[in-house]
Amino acid sequence: MSTKHPHESGRSLIAGATGDWEIVIGLEVHAQVTSDAKLFSGSPTAFGAEPNSQVSLVDAAMPGMLPVINQYCVEQAVRTGLGLNAQINTYSVFDRKNYFYPDLPQGYQISQFKHPIVGEGEVIVDLDDGTSVTIGIERLHLEQDAGKSVHDMHPSQSFVDLNRSGVALMEIVSKPDMRSSAEADAYVRKLRAIVRYLGTCDGNMEQGSMRADVNVSVRRPGAPLGTRCEIKNVNSLRFMVQAIEYEARRQIDILEDGGEIDQETRLFDTKSGTTRTMRSKEEAHDYRYFPDPDLLPLEFTQDWVDEIAKGLPELPDAKKQRFMREFGLSQYDAEVLVAERDISEFFEIVAENRDAKVACNWVTSDLFGALNKAGKDISDSPISAKQLGDLIDLINDQTISGRIAKQVFDIMFESSADPGQIVEEKGLKQVTDTAAIESAVDEIINANSDKVAQVKEKPKMIGWFVGQVMQATGGKANPQAVNQILKEKLGVE
Ligand code: ADP
Ligand code: MG
């Protein structure tokens, strides 16, 4: 079991039998570039197509085929670099990374090695306890994806699907700056939010458009970095957290037993929640990188970069600050709302000309709760932002009470109908007509003379009367009017 407790930097340590350890994590995130065409060919990239239906002669590495760089993918990488507050290199080089694999017909991957398109940057990562840490970015480079070997379609044969061959990836390499699985989790979430805001990667981990190689080492606080192990191709946040926890514990146990960590590449087994050796350092590949002779170095002007920078959307950090400033929201509320671009845009429509805190509550409590239960995303919410805003207006102009509004909300979620129409059809309009309320009050008072006597002694008992009147009016009476009329008639303050 790990116990977390703060030390001087306020970041977590994990307890071992012989004292505290610090986990050190660095991530290499592969993010598929949002682009209709591949990095060096015009083939389409849509997910889920028939196997081998999106493969050009270049992607299949037919002899004599030449790659042609896709300018849009370059632009997307620059945009992402800007979003990571990173150095953009106007000169970069594509190298061949040589290895053999059946799903890699070229016999090499075109990648970037010594001269990546994006250099150092940083990402501010917000943690659940309200603090934040800055995680350094080492580099971002462009490379091609490989195809996919399919082993489960036939008892004795394997197949290769080259649809993914040549699709543009950005490899985003962090510095070893994370100190817990929670920080790694928050970092990937933030990265995903940034690329989604930018529209440079859809961040869809289930479809493999974002996956991470997870480097983990442990050390005594203040000691030099320990030997790391790299866990390959982790494709969900939950698995990443499990892999880090397991791997750190494994390394701590070895070190506390007087052993040493072998630098190696490991695989995470999702069934057992453990990691196992894939290859050790001795078996590590020598990729024999060299500049790809089919491609010139990639050069563009700073003016072009500046032009791209001008077109960037508002990113999560800036939006969070604006939500706090303009709407007076708490840091926590603002962080929840900007975590996804879709949510922030939904919220802004609901909040327009309305109380922002009220709008925030409806979105983050009621709507999120209902979406969660239904297993839906905000993008397929049965209630539109405009409809939710209309519902809040109905409360504000006293057409319905807050309590009835919850019922209307549920019906909206079921039917996608407009709140006004639901209120009309179901006769849910609040009764503000004092005559109607008065007659309900009179009936209750007449039928409960014992309670009327008691309420003079115990004014708190008025709550009971309010409840009765609300029940008698099907929850539609205006609660303020009910209170006021009751007080007058019962003679309590
Ligand atoms: P490689 O290309 O061989 O994987 P890199 O030097 O590019 O090696 O490092 C890859 C990742 O490993 C980076 O994200 C880096 O932050 C991380 N890393 C480097 N040293 C450590 C360490 N001691 N513990 C944890 N992560 C590390
Ligand atoms: Mg690596």
Coordinates of N, CA, C and O in Angstrom, one line a residue, residues 138-216:
E138 N 10.2 18.1 -24.0 CA 11.5 17.9 -24.5 C 11.5 18.3 -26.0 O 12.3 19.0 -26.5
R139 N 10.5 17.7 -26.7 CA 10.5 17.9 -28.2 C 9.1 17.4 -28.7 O 8.4 16.6 -28.0
L140 N 8.8 17.7 -29.9 CA 7.7 17.1 -30.6 C 8.2 16.8 -32.0 O 8.8 17.7 -32.7
H141 N 8.1 15.6 -32.5 CA 8.5 15.4 -33.9 C 7.4 14.7 -34.7 O 6.5 14.1 -34.1
L142 N 7.5 14.8 -36.0 CA 6.6 14.2 -36.9 C 7.1 12.9 -37.4 O 8.3 12.7 -37.6
E143 N 6.3 11.9 -37.5 CA 6.7 10.6 -38.0 C 5.5 9.9 -38.6 O 4.3 10.3 -38.4
Q144 N 5.8 8.8 -39.3 CA 4.7 8.0 -39.9 C 4.3 6.9 -39.0 O 5.1 6.3 -38.3
D145 N 3.0 6.5 -39.0 CA 2.6 5.3 -38.3 C 2.9 4.1 -39.2 O 3.1 4.2 -40.4
A146 N 2.9 2.9 -38.6 CA 3.1 1.7 -39.3 C 1.7 1.1 -39.6 O 0.7 1.6 -39.1
G147 N 1.7 -0.1 -40.3 CA 0.4 -0.8 -40.5 C 0.1 -1.6 -39.2 O 0.7 -1.3 -38.2
K148 N -0.8 -2.5 -39.4 CA -1.2 -3.3 -38.3 C -1.2 -4.8 -38.7 O -1.8 -5.2 -39.7
S149 N -0.6 -5.7 -37.8 CA -0.7 -7.1 -38.1 C -1.9 -7.6 -37.4 O -2.2 -7.2 -36.3
V150 N -2.6 -8.5 -38.1 CA -3.9 -9.0 -37.5 C -3.7 -10.5 -37.3 O -3.5 -11.3 -38.3
H151 N -3.7 -10.9 -36.0 CA -3.4 -12.4 -35.7 C -4.6 -13.2 -35.4 O -4.5 -14.4 -35.2
D152 N -5.8 -12.5 -35.2 CA -6.9 -13.2 -34.6 C -8.0 -13.5 -35.7 O -9.1 -13.8 -35.3
M153 N -7.7 -13.4 -36.9 CA -8.7 -13.7 -37.9 C -8.7 -15.1 -38.5 O -9.7 -15.5 -39.1
H154 N -7.6 -15.8 -38.3 CA -7.4 -17.1 -38.9 C -6.6 -17.9 -38.0 O -5.6 -17.4 -37.4
P155 N -6.9 -19.3 -37.9 CA -6.2 -20.1 -36.9 C -4.7 -20.2 -37.2 O -3.9 -20.4 -36.3
S156 N -4.3 -20.2 -38.5 CA -2.9 -20.5 -38.8 C -2.2 -19.4 -39.6 O -1.1 -19.5 -40.0
Q157 N -2.9 -18.3 -39.9 CA -2.3 -17.2 -40.7 C -2.5 -15.9 -40.0 O -3.4 -15.7 -39.3
S158 N -1.5 -15.0 -40.3 CA -1.6 -13.6 -39.9 C -1.8 -12.7 -41.1 O -1.4 -13.1 -42.2
F159 N -2.5 -11.6 -40.9 CA -2.7 -10.7 -42.0 C -2.1 -9.3 -41.7 O -1.8 -9.0 -40.5
V160 N -2.0 -8.5 -42.7 CA -1.5 -7.2 -42.5 C -2.5 -6.2 -43.1 O -2.9 -6.3 -44.2
D161 N -2.8 -5.2 -42.3 CA -3.7 -4.1 -42.7 C -2.9 -2.8 -42.8 O -2.3 -2.4 -41.8
L162 N -2.7 -2.3 -44.0 CA -1.8 -1.1 -44.2 C -2.6 0.2 -44.2 O -2.0 1.3 -44.5
N163 N -3.8 0.2 -43.8 CA -4.6 1.5 -43.7 C -3.9 2.6 -42.9 O -3.9 3.7 -43.3
R164 N -3.3 2.1 -41.8 CA -2.6 3.1 -41.0 C -1.2 3.5 -41.4 O -0.6 4.4 -40.9
S165 N -0.7 2.6 -42.3 CA 0.7 2.9 -42.8 C 0.8 4.3 -43.4 O 0.1 4.6 -44.4
G166 N 1.7 5.1 -42.8 CA 1.9 6.4 -43.4 C 1.1 7.5 -42.8 O 1.3 8.7 -43.1
V167 N 0.2 7.2 -41.9 CA -0.6 8.2 -41.2 C 0.3 9.1 -40.3 O 1.2 8.5 -39.7
A168 N 0.1 10.4 -40.3 CA 1.0 11.3 -39.6 C 0.8 11.2 -38.1 O -0.4 11.2 -37.6
L169 N 1.9 11.0 -37.3 CA 1.8 11.0 -35.9 C 2.7 12.2 -35.4 O 3.7 12.5 -36.0
M170 N 2.3 12.7 -34.3 CA 3.2 13.6 -33.5 C 3.7 12.8 -32.3 O 2.9 12.3 -31.6
E171 N 5.0 12.7 -32.1 CA 5.5 12.1 -30.9 C 5.9 13.3 -30.0 O 6.8 14.1 -30.3
I172 N 5.1 13.4 -28.8 CA 5.4 14.5 -27.9 C 6.1 13.9 -26.7 O 5.6 13.1 -25.9
V173 N 7.4 14.3 -26.5 CA 8.2 13.7 -25.5 C 8.3 14.7 -24.3 O 8.8 15.8 -24.5
S174 N 7.9 14.2 -23.1 CA 8.0 15.1 -22.0 C 9.4 14.9 -21.3 O 10.1 14.0 -21.6
K175 N 9.8 15.9 -20.5 CA 10.9 15.7 -19.6 C 10.5 14.8 -18.5 O 9.3 14.6 -18.2
P176 N 11.5 14.2 -17.7 CA 11.1 13.3 -16.6 C 10.6 14.1 -15.4 O 11.2 14.1 -14.4
D177 N 9.5 14.8 -15.6 CA 9.1 15.8 -14.6 C 7.9 15.4 -13.8 O 7.5 16.2 -12.9
M178 N 7.3 14.2 -14.0 CA 6.1 13.9 -13.3 C 6.5 13.0 -12.1 O 7.5 12.3 -12.1
R179 N 5.8 13.1 -11.0 CA 6.2 12.5 -9.7 C 5.1 11.5 -9.1 O 5.3 11.1 -8.0
S180 N 4.1 11.3 -9.9 CA 3.1 10.3 -9.4 C 2.2 9.9 -10.6 O 2.2 10.6 -11.6
S181 N 1.5 8.8 -10.4 CA 0.6 8.4 -11.5 C -0.5 9.5 -11.7 O -1.0 9.7 -12.8
A182 N -0.9 10.2 -10.6 CA -1.9 11.2 -10.7 C -1.4 12.4 -11.6 O -2.2 12.9 -12.4
E183 N -0.1 12.7 -11.4 CA 0.4 13.8 -12.3 C 0.5 13.4 -13.7 O 0.2 14.2 -14.6
A184 N 0.9 12.1 -14.0 CA 0.9 11.6 -15.3 C -0.5 11.6 -15.9 O -0.7 12.0 -17.1
D185 N -1.5 11.2 -15.2 CA -2.8 11.2 -15.6 C -3.3 12.6 -16.0 O -3.9 12.8 -17.0
A186 N -3.0 13.5 -15.1 CA -3.5 14.9 -15.3 C -2.7 15.5 -16.5 O -3.3 16.3 -17.3
Y187 N -1.5 15.1 -16.7 CA -0.7 15.6 -17.8 C -1.3 15.2 -19.1 O -1.5 16.0 -20.1
V188 N -1.6 13.9 -19.2 CA -2.2 13.4 -20.5 C -3.5 14.0 -20.8 O -3.9 14.4 -21.9
R189 N -4.3 14.2 -19.7 CA -5.6 14.8 -19.9 C -5.4 16.3 -20.4 O -6.2 16.7 -21.3
K190 N -4.5 17.0 -19.9 CA -4.2 18.3 -20.3 C -3.7 18.4 -21.7 O -4.2 19.2 -22.5
L191 N -2.8 17.5 -22.0 CA -2.3 17.4 -23.4 C -3.5 17.1 -24.4 O -3.6 17.7 -25.4
R192 N -4.3 16.2 -24.0 CA -5.5 15.8 -24.8 C -6.4 17.0 -25.0 O -6.9 17.3 -26.1
A193 N -6.6 17.8 -23.9 CA -7.5 18.9 -24.0 C -6.9 19.9 -25.0 O -7.6 20.5 -25.8
I194 N -5.6 20.2 -24.9 CA -4.9 21.1 -25.7 C -5.0 20.7 -27.2 O -5.4 21.5 -28.0
V195 N -4.7 19.5 -27.5 CA -4.8 19.1 -29.0 C -6.2 19.1 -29.5 O -6.5 19.4 -30.6
R196 N -7.2 18.8 -28.6 CA -8.6 18.9 -29.0 C -9.0 20.3 -29.2 O -9.7 20.6 -30.2
Y197 N -8.6 21.2 -28.4 CA -8.9 22.6 -28.6 C -8.3 23.1 -29.9 O -9.0 23.8 -30.7
L198 N -7.1 22.7 -30.1 CA -6.4 23.1 -31.4 C -7.0 22.4 -32.6 O -6.7 22.9 -33.7
G199 N -7.6 21.3 -32.4 CA -8.1 20.5 -33.6 C -7.0 19.8 -34.3 O -7.0 19.6 -35.5
T200 N -5.9 19.5 -33.6 CA -4.7 18.8 -34.2 C -4.7 17.3 -34.0 O -3.9 16.6 -34.7
C201 N -5.5 16.8 -33.1 CA -5.6 15.4 -32.8 C -6.9 15.2 -32.1 O -7.3 16.0 -31.3
D202 N -7.6 14.1 -32.4 CA -8.9 14.0 -31.8 C -8.8 13.4 -30.4 O -9.8 13.3 -29.6
G203 N -7.6 13.0 -30.0 CA -7.4 12.5 -28.6 C -8.1 11.3 -28.2 O -8.2 10.9 -27.0
N204 N -8.6 10.6 -29.2 CA -9.4 9.4 -28.9 C -8.6 8.2 -28.6 O -8.1 7.5 -29.5
M205 N -8.4 7.9 -27.3 CA -7.5 6.8 -27.0 C -8.0 5.4 -27.3 O -7.3 4.5 -27.6
E206 N -9.4 5.2 -27.3 CA -10.0 3.9 -27.6 C -9.7 3.6 -29.1 O -9.5 2.4 -29.4
Q207 N -9.7 4.6 -29.9 CA -9.4 4.3 -31.3 C -7.9 4.4 -31.6 O -7.5 4.3 -32.8
G208 N -7.1 4.5 -30.6 CA -5.6 4.5 -30.8 C -5.1 5.8 -31.3 O -3.9 5.9 -31.7
S209 N -5.9 6.9 -31.4 CA -5.3 8.1 -31.9 C -4.4 8.8 -30.9 O -3.8 9.8 -31.2
M210 N -4.4 8.3 -29.6 CA -3.4 8.8 -28.7 C -3.0 7.6 -27.8 O -3.8 6.9 -27.3
R211 N -1.7 7.4 -27.8 CA -1.2 6.3 -26.9 C 0.2 6.8 -26.4 O 0.8 7.6 -26.9
A212 N 0.6 6.1 -25.3 CA 1.8 6.6 -24.6 C 2.8 5.5 -24.3 O 2.4 4.4 -24.0
D213 N 4.1 5.8 -24.5 CA 5.1 5.0 -23.9 C 5.5 5.6 -22.6 O 5.7 6.8 -22.5
V214 N 5.4 4.8 -21.5 CA 5.5 5.4 -20.2 C 6.9 5.0 -19.5 O 7.1 3.8 -19.3
N215 N 7.7 6.0 -19.3 CA 9.0 5.7 -18.7 C 8.9 5.9 -17.2 O 8.5 7.0 -16.7
V216 N 9.3 4.9 -16.4 CA 9.2 5.0 -15.0 C 10.5 4.6 -14.3 O 11.2 3.6 -14.7

